[in-house]
Tab-separated table of C-alpha atoms and ligand atoms in Angstrom:
chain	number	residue	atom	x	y	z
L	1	UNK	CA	-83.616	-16.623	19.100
L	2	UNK	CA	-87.230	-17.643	19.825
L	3	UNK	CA	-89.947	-19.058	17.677
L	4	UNK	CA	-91.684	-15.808	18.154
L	5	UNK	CA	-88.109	-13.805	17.660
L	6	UNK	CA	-87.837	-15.748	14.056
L	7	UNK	CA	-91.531	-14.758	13.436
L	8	UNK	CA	-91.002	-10.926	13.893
L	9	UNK	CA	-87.304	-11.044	12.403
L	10	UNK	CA	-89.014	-12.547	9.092
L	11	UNK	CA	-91.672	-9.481	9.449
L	12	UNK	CA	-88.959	-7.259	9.635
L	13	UNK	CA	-86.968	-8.515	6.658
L	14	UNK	CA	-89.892	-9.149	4.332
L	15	UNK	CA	-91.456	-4.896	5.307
L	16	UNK	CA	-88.830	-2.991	6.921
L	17	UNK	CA	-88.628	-1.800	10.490
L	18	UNK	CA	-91.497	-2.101	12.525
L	19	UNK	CA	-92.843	-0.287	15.588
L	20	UNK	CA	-92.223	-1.028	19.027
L	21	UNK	CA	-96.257	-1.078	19.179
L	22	UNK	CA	-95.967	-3.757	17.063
L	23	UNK	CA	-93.069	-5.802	18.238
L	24	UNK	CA	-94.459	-5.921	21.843
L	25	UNK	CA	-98.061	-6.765	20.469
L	26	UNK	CA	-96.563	-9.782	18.433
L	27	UNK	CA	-94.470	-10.509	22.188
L	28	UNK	CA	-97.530	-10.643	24.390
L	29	UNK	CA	-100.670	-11.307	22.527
L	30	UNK	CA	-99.030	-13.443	19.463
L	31	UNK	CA	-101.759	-16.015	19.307
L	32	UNK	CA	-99.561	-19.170	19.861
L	33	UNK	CA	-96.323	-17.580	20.919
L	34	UNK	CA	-97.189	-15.072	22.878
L	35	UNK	CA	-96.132	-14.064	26.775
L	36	UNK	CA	-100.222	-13.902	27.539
L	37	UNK	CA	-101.262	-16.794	25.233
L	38	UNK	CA	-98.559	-19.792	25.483
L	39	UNK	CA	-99.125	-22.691	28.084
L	40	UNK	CA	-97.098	-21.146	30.497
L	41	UNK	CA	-98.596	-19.232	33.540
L	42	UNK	CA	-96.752	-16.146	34.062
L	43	UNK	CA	-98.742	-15.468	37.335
L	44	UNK	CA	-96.939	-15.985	40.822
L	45	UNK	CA	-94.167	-18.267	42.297
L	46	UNK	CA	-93.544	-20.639	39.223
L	47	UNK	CA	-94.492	-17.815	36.729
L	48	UNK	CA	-92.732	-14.513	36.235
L	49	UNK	CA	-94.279	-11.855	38.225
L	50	UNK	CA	-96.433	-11.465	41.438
L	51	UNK	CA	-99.450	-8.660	40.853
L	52	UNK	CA	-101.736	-7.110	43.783
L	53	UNK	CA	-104.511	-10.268	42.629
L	54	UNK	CA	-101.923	-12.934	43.776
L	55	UNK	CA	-102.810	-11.170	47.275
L	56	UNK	CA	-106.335	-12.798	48.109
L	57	UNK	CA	-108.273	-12.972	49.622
L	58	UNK	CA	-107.340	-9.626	51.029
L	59	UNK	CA	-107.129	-7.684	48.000
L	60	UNK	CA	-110.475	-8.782	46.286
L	61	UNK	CA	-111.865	-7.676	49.837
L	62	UNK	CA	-110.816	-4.032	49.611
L	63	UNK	CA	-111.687	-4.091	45.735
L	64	UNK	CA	-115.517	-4.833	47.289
L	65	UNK	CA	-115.236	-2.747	50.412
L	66	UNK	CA	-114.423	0.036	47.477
L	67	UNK	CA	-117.273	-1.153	45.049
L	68	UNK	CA	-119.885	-1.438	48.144
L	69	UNK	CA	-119.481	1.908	49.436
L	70	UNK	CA	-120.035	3.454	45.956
L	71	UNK	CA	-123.054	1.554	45.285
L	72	UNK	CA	-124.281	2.935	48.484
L	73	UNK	CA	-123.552	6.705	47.746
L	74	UNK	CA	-125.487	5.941	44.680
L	75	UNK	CA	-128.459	5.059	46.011
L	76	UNK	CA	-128.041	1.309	46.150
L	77	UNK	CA	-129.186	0.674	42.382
L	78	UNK	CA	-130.629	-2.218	41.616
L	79	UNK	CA	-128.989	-3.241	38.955
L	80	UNK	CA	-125.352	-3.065	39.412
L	81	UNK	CA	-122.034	-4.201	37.378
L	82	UNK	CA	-118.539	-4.603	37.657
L	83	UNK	CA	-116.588	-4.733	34.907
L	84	UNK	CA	-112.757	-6.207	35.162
L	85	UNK	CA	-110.186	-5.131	32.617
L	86	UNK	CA	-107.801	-7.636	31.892
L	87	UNK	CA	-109.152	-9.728	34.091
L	88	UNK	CA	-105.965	-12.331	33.828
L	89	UNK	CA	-107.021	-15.191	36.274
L	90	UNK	CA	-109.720	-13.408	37.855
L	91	UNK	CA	-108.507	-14.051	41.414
L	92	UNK	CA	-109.659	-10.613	41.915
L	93	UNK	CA	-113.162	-10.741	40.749
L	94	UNK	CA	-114.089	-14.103	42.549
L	95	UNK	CA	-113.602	-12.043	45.917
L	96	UNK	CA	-115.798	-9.312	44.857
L	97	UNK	CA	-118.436	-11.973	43.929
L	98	UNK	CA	-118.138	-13.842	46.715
L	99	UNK	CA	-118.308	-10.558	48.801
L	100	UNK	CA	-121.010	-9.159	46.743
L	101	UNK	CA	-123.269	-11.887	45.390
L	102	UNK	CA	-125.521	-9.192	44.060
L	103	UNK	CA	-123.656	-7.549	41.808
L	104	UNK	CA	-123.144	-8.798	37.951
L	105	UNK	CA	-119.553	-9.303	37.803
L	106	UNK	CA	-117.651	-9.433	34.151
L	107	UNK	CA	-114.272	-10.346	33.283
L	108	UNK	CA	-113.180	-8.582	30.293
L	109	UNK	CA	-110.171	-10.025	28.618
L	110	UNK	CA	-108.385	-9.289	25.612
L	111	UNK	CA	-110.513	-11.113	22.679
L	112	UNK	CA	-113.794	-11.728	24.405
L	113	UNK	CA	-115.602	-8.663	22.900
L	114	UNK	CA	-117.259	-5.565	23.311
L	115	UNK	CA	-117.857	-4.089	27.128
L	116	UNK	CA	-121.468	-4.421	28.118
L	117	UNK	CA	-123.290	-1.611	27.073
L	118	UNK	CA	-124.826	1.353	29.116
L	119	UNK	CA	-124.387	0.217	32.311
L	120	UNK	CA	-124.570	1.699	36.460
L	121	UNK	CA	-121.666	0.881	37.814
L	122	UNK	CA	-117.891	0.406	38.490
L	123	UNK	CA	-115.185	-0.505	35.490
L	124	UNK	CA	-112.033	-2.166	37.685
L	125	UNK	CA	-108.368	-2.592	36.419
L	126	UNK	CA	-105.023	-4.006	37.922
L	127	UNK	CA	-101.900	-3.783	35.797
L	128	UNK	CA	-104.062	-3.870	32.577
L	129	UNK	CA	-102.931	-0.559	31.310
L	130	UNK	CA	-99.361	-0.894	31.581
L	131	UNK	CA	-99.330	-4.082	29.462
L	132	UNK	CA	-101.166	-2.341	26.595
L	133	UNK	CA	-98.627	-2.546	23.672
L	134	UNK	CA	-96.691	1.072	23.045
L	135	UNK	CA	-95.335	3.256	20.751
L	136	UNK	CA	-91.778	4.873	21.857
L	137	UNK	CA	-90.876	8.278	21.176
L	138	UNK	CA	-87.160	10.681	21.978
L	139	UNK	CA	-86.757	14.181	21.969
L	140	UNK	CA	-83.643	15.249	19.301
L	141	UNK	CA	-83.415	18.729	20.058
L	142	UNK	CA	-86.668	20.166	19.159
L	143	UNK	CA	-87.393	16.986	16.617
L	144	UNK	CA	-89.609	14.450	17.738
L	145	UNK	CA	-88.284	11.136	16.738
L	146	UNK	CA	-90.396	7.541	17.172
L	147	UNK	CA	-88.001	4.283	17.844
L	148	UNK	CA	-88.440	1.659	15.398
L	149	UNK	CA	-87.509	-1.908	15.871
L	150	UNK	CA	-85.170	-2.952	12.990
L	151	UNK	CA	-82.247	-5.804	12.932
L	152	UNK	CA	-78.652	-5.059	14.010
L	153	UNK	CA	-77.079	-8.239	12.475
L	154	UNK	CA	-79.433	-11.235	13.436
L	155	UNK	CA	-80.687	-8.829	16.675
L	156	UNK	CA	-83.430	-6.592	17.503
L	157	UNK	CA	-82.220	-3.449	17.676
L	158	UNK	CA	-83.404	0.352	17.639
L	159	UNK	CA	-83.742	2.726	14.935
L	160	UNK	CA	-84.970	6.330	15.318
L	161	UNK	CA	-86.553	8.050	12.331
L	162	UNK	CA	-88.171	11.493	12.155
L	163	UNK	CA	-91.696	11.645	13.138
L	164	UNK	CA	-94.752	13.654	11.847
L	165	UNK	CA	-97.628	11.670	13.162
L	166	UNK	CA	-99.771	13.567	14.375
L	167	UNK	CA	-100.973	11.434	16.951
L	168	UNK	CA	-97.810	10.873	18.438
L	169	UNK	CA	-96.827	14.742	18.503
L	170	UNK	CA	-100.288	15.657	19.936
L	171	UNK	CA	-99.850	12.944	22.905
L	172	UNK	CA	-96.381	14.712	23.685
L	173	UNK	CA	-97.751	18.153	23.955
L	174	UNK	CA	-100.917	17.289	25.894
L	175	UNK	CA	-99.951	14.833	27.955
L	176	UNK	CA	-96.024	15.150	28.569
L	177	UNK	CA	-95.220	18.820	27.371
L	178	UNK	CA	-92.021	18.928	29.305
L	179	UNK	CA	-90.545	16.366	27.952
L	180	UNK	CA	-86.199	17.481	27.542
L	181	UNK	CA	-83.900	16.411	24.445
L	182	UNK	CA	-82.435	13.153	24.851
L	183	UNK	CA	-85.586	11.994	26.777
L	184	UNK	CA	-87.863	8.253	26.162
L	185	UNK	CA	-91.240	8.087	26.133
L	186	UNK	CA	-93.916	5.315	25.331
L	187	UNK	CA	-97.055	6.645	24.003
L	188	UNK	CA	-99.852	4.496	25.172
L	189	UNK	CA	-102.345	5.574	22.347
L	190	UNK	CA	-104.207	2.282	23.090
L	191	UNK	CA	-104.932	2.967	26.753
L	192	UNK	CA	-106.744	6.527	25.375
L	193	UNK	CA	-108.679	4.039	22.676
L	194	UNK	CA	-109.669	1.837	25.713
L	195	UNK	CA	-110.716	4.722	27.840
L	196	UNK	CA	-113.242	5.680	25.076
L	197	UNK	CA	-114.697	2.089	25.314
L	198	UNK	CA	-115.005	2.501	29.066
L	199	UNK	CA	-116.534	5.723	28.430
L	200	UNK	CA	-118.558	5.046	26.069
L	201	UNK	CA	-120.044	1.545	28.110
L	202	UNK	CA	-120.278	3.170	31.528
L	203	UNK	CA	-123.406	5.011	32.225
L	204	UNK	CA	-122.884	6.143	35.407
L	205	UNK	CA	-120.449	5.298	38.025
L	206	UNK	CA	-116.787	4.542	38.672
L	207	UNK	CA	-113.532	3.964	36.907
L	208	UNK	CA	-110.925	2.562	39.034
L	209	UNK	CA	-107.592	2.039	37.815
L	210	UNK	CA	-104.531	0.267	39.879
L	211	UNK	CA	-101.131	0.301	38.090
L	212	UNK	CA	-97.558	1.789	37.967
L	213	UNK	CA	-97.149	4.915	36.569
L	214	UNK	CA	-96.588	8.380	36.492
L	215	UNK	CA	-97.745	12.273	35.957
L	216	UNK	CA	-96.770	14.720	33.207
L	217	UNK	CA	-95.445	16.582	35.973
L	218	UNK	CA	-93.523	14.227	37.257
L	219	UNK	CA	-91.506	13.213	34.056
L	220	UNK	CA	-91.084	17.233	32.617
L	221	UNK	CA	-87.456	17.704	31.861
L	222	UNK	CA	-86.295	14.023	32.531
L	223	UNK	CA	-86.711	14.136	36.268
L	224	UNK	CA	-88.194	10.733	36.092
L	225	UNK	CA	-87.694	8.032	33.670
L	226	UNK	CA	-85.082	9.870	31.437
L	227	UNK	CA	-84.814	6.796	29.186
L	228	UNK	CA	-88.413	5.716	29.503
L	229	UNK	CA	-90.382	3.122	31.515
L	230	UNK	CA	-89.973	0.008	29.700
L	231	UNK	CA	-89.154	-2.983	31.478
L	232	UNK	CA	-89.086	-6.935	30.999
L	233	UNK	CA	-89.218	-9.405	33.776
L	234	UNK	CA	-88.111	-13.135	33.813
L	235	UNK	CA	-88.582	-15.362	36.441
L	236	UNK	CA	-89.109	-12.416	39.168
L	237	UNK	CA	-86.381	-10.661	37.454
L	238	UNK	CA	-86.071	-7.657	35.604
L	239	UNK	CA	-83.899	-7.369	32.088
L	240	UNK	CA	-82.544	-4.578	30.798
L	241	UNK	CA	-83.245	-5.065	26.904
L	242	UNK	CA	-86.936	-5.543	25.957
L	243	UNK	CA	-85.920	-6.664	22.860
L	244	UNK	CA	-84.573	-9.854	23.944
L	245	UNK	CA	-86.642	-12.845	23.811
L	246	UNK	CA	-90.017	-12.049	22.567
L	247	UNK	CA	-92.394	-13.823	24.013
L	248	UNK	CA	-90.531	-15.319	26.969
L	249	UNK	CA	-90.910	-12.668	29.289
L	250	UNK	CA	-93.185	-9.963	30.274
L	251	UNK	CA	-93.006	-6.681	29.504
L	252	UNK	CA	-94.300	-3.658	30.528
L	253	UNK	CA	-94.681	0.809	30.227
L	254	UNK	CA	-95.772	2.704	33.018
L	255	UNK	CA	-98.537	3.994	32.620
L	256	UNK	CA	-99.375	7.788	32.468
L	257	UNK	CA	-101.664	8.734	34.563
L	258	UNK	CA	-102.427	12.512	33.395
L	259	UNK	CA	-103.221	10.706	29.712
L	260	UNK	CA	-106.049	9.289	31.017
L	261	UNK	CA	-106.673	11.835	33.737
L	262	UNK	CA	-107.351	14.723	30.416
L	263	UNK	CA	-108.500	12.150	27.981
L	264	UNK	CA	-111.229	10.897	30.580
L	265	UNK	CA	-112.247	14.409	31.225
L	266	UNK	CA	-112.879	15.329	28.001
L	267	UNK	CA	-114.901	11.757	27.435
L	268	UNK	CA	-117.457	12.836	30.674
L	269	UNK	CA	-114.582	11.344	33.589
L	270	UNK	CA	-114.403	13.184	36.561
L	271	UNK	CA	-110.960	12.749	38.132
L	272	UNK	CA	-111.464	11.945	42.123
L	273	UNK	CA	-107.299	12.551	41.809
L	274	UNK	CA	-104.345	9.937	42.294
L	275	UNK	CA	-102.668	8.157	45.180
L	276	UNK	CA	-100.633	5.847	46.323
L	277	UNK	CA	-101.929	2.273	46.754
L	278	UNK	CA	-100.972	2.169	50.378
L	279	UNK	CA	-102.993	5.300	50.832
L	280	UNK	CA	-106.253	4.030	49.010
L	281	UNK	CA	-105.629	0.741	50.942
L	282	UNK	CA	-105.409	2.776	54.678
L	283	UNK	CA	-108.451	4.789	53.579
L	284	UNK	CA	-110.850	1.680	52.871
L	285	UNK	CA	-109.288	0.277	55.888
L	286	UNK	CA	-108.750	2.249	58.963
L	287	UNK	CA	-112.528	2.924	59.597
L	288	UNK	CA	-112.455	-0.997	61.495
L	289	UNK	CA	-108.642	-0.783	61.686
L	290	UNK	CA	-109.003	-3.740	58.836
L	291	UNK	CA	-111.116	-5.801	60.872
L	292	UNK	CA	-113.528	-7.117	57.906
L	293	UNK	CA	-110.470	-7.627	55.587
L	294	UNK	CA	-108.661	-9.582	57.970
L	295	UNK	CA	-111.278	-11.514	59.628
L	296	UNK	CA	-110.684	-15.088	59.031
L	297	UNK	CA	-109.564	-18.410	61.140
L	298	UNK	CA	-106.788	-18.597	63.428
L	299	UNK	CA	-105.057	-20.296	60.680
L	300	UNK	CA	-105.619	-18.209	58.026
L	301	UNK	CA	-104.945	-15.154	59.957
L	302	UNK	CA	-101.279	-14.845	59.565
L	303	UNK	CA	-101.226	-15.359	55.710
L	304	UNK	CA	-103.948	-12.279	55.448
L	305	UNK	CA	-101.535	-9.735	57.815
L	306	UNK	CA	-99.003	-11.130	55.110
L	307	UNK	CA	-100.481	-10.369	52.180
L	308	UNK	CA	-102.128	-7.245	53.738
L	309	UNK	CA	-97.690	-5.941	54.244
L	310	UNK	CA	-97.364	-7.082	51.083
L	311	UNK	CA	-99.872	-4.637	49.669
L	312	UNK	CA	-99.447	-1.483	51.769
L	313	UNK	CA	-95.440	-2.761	52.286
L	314	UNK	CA	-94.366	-3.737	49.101
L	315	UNK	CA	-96.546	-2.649	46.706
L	316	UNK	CA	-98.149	0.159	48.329
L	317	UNK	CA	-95.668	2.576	46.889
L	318	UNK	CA	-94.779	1.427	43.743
L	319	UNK	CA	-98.546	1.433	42.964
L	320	UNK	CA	-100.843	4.402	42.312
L	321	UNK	CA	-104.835	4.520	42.055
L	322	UNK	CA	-106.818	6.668	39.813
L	323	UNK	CA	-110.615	6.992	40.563
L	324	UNK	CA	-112.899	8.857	38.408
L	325	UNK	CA	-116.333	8.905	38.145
L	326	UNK	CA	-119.450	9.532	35.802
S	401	SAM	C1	-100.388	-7.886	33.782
S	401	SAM	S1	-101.798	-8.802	33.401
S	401	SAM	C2	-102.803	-8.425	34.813
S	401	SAM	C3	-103.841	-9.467	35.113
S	401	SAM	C4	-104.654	-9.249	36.388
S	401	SAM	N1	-105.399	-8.026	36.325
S	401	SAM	C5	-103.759	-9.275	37.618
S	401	SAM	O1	-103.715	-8.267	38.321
S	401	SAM	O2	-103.144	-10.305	37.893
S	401	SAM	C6	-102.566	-7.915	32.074
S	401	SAM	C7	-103.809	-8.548	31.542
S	401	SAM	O3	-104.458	-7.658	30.615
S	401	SAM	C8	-104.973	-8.439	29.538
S	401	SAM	N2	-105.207	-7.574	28.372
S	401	SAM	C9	-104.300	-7.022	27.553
S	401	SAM	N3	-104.883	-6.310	26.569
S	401	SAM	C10	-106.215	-6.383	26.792
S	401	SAM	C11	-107.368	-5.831	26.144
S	401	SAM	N4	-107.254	-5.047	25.071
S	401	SAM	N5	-108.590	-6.108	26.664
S	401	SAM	C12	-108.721	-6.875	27.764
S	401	SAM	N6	-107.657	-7.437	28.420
S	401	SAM	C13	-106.432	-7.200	27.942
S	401	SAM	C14	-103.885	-9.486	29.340
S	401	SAM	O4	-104.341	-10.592	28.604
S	401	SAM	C15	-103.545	-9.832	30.791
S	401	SAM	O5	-104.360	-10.843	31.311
């Protein structure tokens, strides 16, 4: 077992079972052990996991094509900010900076406070919402039960017990009604809490948020993710049991997009609707058939047409993009 593993086994045995909230909070963010917070770079070939913001400069250049032409349907304000959540190495926000010197840029990572406050402008996210720390829930019959993490032996293992939190029962029937018996789901309540922060920080302008995930729709009556979303990678691969190895490997819930669709409406966001990344990535670029993101020297040219497949290729798909504005 891990350090970290021994850590959360002696929580466990000193307070009972523990949530999977809590187990996957102590996995990423533990402040020495932790996936996010150890020595180790998870990021690209040596790390665990590629993300869009390994793709640069190409990516960071449709991220400010994006930001540029909403500053111009606003009226070109004067003073303008973007705000990146979850920043990670900020490969992504260096582009837009370089692209748009004008513009305040702010990385936001976990621990470095409070958004700015009141500002005109745009509030940008890769793959921070999916690695918010979740809750897991599964329909027994008509019961709502929420998986604990408990010990089976020396191991993690899981342990349903009957539910009546409220806040896990409303999340179910407002933002995945149709979910069957027998049927996973996380509930992200911290990606509603960090909506209200966005919310309450932006005001006026954009929300745009890039990650995996799905609808309410989509899921109803198991059609997708019967068992749930959580996954754990290692190395570029993915493992089955996200209890394994705290700390040594990533691990991540897609995220659900019509929980922050509703929640943002009620909190004053305007959904501008959903789509795939390779869509949002062909609508920023056909205009110049992707002249400006591509422009470059000889040299240089066949890495961008590279990472430009990778997006619209490999990641296009997977990805979705929600906009919404205030
Ligand atoms: C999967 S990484 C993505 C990093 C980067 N956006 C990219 O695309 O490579 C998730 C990032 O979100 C950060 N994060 C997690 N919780 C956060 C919070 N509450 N506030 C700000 N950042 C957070 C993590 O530290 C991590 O850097």
């Amino acid at each position: 077992m891990t350090r970290l593993g021994e850590l959360i086994r002696s929580e466990i045995q000193r307070g009972g079972p523990v949530s999977f909230e809590r187990f996957m909070e102590r996995a990423l963010y533990h402040p020495e052990h932790g996936y996010y917070l150890r020595d180790k770079d998870p990021f690209g070939k040596q790390g665990d996991f590629f993300t869009n913001s390994q793709m640069q400069p190409v990516f960071g250049r449709f991220i400010a094509r994006q930001i540029e032409q909403w500053r111009r349907e606003m009226g070109s304000p004067p003073e303008f900010t973007v705000v990146e959540l979850g920043a990670g190495r900020g490969e992504t926000l260096a582009e837009v900076k370089k692209a748009l010197p004008d513009v305040e840029c702010i990385a936001v990572e976990r621990g470095t406070g409070p958004l700015p406050g009141g500002f005109t402008g745009v509030v940008y996210s890769n793959e921070f919402f999916d690695a918010l720390p979740v809750r897991v829930v599964e329909k027994r019959g008509a019961i709502l039960t929420e998986l604990l993490v408990g010990l089976d032996e020396e191991r993690f293992g899981w342990l349903a017990v009957d539910t009546h939190d409220a806040a896990l029962e409303q999340y179910v029937d407002r933002y995945a009604p149709g979910l069957s018996g027998g049927q996973r789901l996380e509930v992200n309540l911290q990606a509603l809490h960090e909506l209200e922060r966005i919310a309450g920080a932006l005001e006026r302008g954009y929300v745009l948020t890039i990650d995996y995930g799905y609808t309410a729709e989509e899921i109803a009556a198991g059609r997708r993710f019967p068992q749930g979303s959580l996954m754990a990678y290692q190395s570029h691969q993915a493992l089955e049991d996200v209890l394994t190895e705290p700390g040594e490997c990533d691990i991540t819930a897609h995220v659900n997009f019509t929980a922050l669709e509703e929640r943002g409406r009620d909190l004053g966001l305007d959904s501008l609707g959903l789509r795939t990344q390779a869509r949002f990535l062909l609508d920023l670029g056909e205009g110049d058939q992707f002249a400006s993101v591509l422009a470059g020297s000889e040299v240089e040219a066949l890495q961008l047409r590279l990472q430009l497949k990778s997006l619209l290729i490999g990641m296009g798909e997977t990805f979705r993009v929600l906009v919404q504005r205030k």
